[in-house]
């Protein structure tokens, strides 16, 4: 029997007043009390219920129908949930059930209270936090691999994921123009990828100094320096803390007007130095001078890590290749699939031209671990157990190919330029050179900029976040979604213009 698709209400016009918050429905109740069972009988009854769910498939059909209904509205719904939707989240504030609830009721609650309170990141008018949408083939691959429920820690645990990870590892090096044999670790995001890259750097640099950091730790170890631009992402400092490198050992270098590290002010590098560069400043989208700085680091015996969370993909294109010239000379790189490539969350990649260093930094062992001659994924990641995120990368890259990646990134850039032009014409000040997908704008003083941003966010037609840029409050617009069309940019820009007029601009 076909499961009927739930009828979600038509999305509310973003310029309509928000609905009055309604009292949430009571939380899901426990299943009806059952006769007292012995332990063995209770175990068999629980198994029987779940085997029935697998056989009947009704639970999964219901979830799929609700997911399809969500997809049907995502492009036109409010980008950020309204007050009524947020109030509805109180449905989740319930005590832990004693006997458990019916599975169908859980899916119903998740959809009824959860779906309206999501941020419409899959759509084309969300411009916050450099968060991408999800390519449909990658999202579909995610669904299938969730049913597989595989753990890519070891080849013996999942041969299929070992093979797919090996394929994607090779594809990434080819696509980004990195050295042959570059190792990849598939992690949750750039935060972890930066950690992995700096851990490999620590392992290699201290090893060259005759210090086995894995055995001896850091007490008494030769001191390492971290040299980074003053606008390096906060995850660099976090990695330095977690790795015991210490914030006091991070030397900050002034940035130029676009946020690039000042190459002329980079201190002398040596064999105890980790140099951090950026492929895409988190605010302006600017790219550091890799050709010069990576060559200098190599000559000095230093290690270079490139934080390329959203910008490293520029190396895969003809149109933007000039931005990443020389990036292949670095030693390690971090990049996200879930930003400009538009894989589902979460999908980060640590890349290292020195596989021995990455494996040495990440390696563990145990009597129960069965290494193979094939790819064992846990060798290159901090985690042992992981999600099968490399499958989404495989699906995205196989679907797009080189030309599709070029087209996707070109569309993001063209939409960013269109956004900047429209806002400039509306009276906003564009603060950066739009070289990739980032647009920074302000409108007069800080108070007005903040007020305009909050008004745009409340209206729900579009969403962008705030930042501080060279001492000024600014609105940071990150164009990262494949679903953003020129008309979406125009709608969002019109919302910005309305907000500016409403605030006296």
PDB file of N, CA, C and O in Angstrom, residues 11 57 71 77 86 156 231 244 249 265 324 344 353 355 374 412 494:
ATOM      1  N   UNK A  11       4.243  27.442   2.147  1.00  0.00           N
ATOM      2  CA  UNK A  11       5.174  28.321   2.836  1.00  0.00           C
ATOM      3  C   UNK A  11       4.605  29.725   2.975  1.00  0.00           C
ATOM      4  O   UNK A  11       3.985  30.266   2.060  1.00  0.00           O
ATOM      5  N   UNK A  57       8.566  -2.043   5.888  1.00  0.00           N
ATOM      6  CA  UNK A  57       9.079  -0.825   5.233  1.00  0.00           C
ATOM      7  C   UNK A  57       8.179   0.393   5.420  1.00  0.00           C
ATOM      8  O   UNK A  57       8.497   1.474   4.924  1.00  0.00           O
ATOM      9  N   UNK A  71      11.222  18.609   0.611  1.00  0.00           N
ATOM     10  CA  UNK A  71      11.924  19.067  -0.587  1.00  0.00           C
ATOM     11  C   UNK A  71      11.007  19.882  -1.496  1.00  0.00           C
ATOM     12  O   UNK A  71      11.457  20.811  -2.179  1.00  0.00           O
ATOM     13  N   UNK A  77      10.206  28.408   0.958  1.00  0.00           N
ATOM     14  CA  UNK A  77       9.870  28.626   2.358  1.00  0.00           C
ATOM     15  C   UNK A  77      10.713  29.735   2.972  1.00  0.00           C
ATOM     16  O   UNK A  77      11.709  30.172   2.389  1.00  0.00           O
ATOM     17  N   UNK A  86       9.665  28.151  16.034  1.00  0.00           N
ATOM     18  CA  UNK A  86      10.610  28.038  17.145  1.00  0.00           C
ATOM     19  C   UNK A  86       9.891  27.643  18.434  1.00  0.00           C
ATOM     20  O   UNK A  86      10.400  26.840  19.226  1.00  0.00           O
ATOM     21  N   UNK A 156      38.780  -4.378   6.373  1.00  0.00           N
ATOM     22  CA  UNK A 156      38.092  -5.608   6.738  1.00  0.00           C
ATOM     23  C   UNK A 156      36.694  -5.332   7.291  1.00  0.00           C
ATOM     24  O   UNK A 156      35.823  -6.195   7.251  1.00  0.00           O
ATOM     25  N   UNK A 231      44.400  37.329  10.317  1.00  0.00           N
ATOM     26  CA  UNK A 231      43.030  36.947  10.035  1.00  0.00           C
ATOM     27  C   UNK A 231      42.879  35.448   9.753  1.00  0.00           C
ATOM     28  O   UNK A 231      41.892  35.016   9.160  1.00  0.00           O
ATOM     29  N   UNK A 244      48.980  21.144  21.841  1.00  0.00           N
ATOM     30  CA  UNK A 244      50.006  21.542  22.800  1.00  0.00           C
ATOM     31  C   UNK A 244      51.053  22.465  22.224  1.00  0.00           C
ATOM     32  O   UNK A 244      52.117  22.657  22.833  1.00  0.00           O
ATOM     33  N   UNK A 249      52.944  30.615  21.138  1.00  0.00           N
ATOM     34  CA  UNK A 249      53.904  30.291  20.076  1.00  0.00           C
ATOM     35  C   UNK A 249      53.344  30.538  18.684  1.00  0.00           C
ATOM     36  O   UNK A 249      53.973  30.160  17.695  1.00  0.00           O
ATOM     37  N   UNK A 265      56.017  40.905   5.397  1.00  0.00           N
ATOM     38  CA  UNK A 265      56.179  40.962   6.843  1.00  0.00           C
ATOM     39  C   UNK A 265      56.272  39.585   7.491  1.00  0.00           C
ATOM     40  O   UNK A 265      56.372  39.484   8.719  1.00  0.00           O
ATOM     41  N   UNK A 324      45.106  30.221  -6.880  1.00  0.00           N
ATOM     42  CA  UNK A 324      45.783  29.175  -6.100  1.00  0.00           C
ATOM     43  C   UNK A 324      47.142  28.807  -6.687  1.00  0.00           C
ATOM     44  O   UNK A 324      47.698  27.762  -6.353  1.00  0.00           O
ATOM     45  N   UNK A 344      26.428  16.903   1.226  1.00  0.00           N
ATOM     46  CA  UNK A 344      25.693  17.029   2.488  1.00  0.00           C
ATOM     47  C   UNK A 344      26.660  17.133   3.670  1.00  0.00           C
ATOM     48  O   UNK A 344      27.817  16.709   3.593  1.00  0.00           O
ATOM     49  N   UNK A 353      50.767  15.836   1.626  1.00  0.00           N
ATOM     50  CA  UNK A 353      51.726  15.365   0.634  1.00  0.00           C
ATOM     51  C   UNK A 353      52.766  14.435   1.245  1.00  0.00           C
ATOM     52  O   UNK A 353      53.557  13.830   0.515  1.00  0.00           O
ATOM     53  N   UNK A 355      52.441  11.348   3.326  1.00  0.00           N
ATOM     54  CA  UNK A 355      51.578  10.345   3.963  1.00  0.00           C
ATOM     55  C   UNK A 355      52.177   9.749   5.227  1.00  0.00           C
ATOM     56  O   UNK A 355      51.460   9.465   6.191  1.00  0.00           O
ATOM     57  N   UNK A 374      45.185  -3.163   1.791  1.00  0.00           N
ATOM     58  CA  UNK A 374      44.327  -2.181   1.133  1.00  0.00           C
ATOM     59  C   UNK A 374      44.278  -0.918   1.986  1.00  0.00           C
ATOM     60  O   UNK A 374      44.996  -0.779   2.968  1.00  0.00           O
ATOM     61  N   UNK A 412      28.670  30.274  -8.618  1.00  0.00           N
ATOM     62  CA  UNK A 412      28.759  30.908  -7.299  1.00  0.00           C
ATOM     63  C   UNK A 412      29.403  32.289  -7.416  1.00  0.00           C
ATOM     64  O   UNK A 412      28.934  33.266  -6.815  1.00  0.00           O
ATOM     65  N   UNK A 494      16.742  42.601  -2.979  1.00  0.00           N
ATOM     66  CA  UNK A 494      15.574  43.460  -2.732  1.00  0.00           C
ATOM     67  C   UNK A 494      15.222  43.490  -1.248  1.00  0.00           C
ATOM     68  O   UNK A 494      14.825  44.535  -0.705  1.00  0.00           O
TER      69      UNK A 494
END
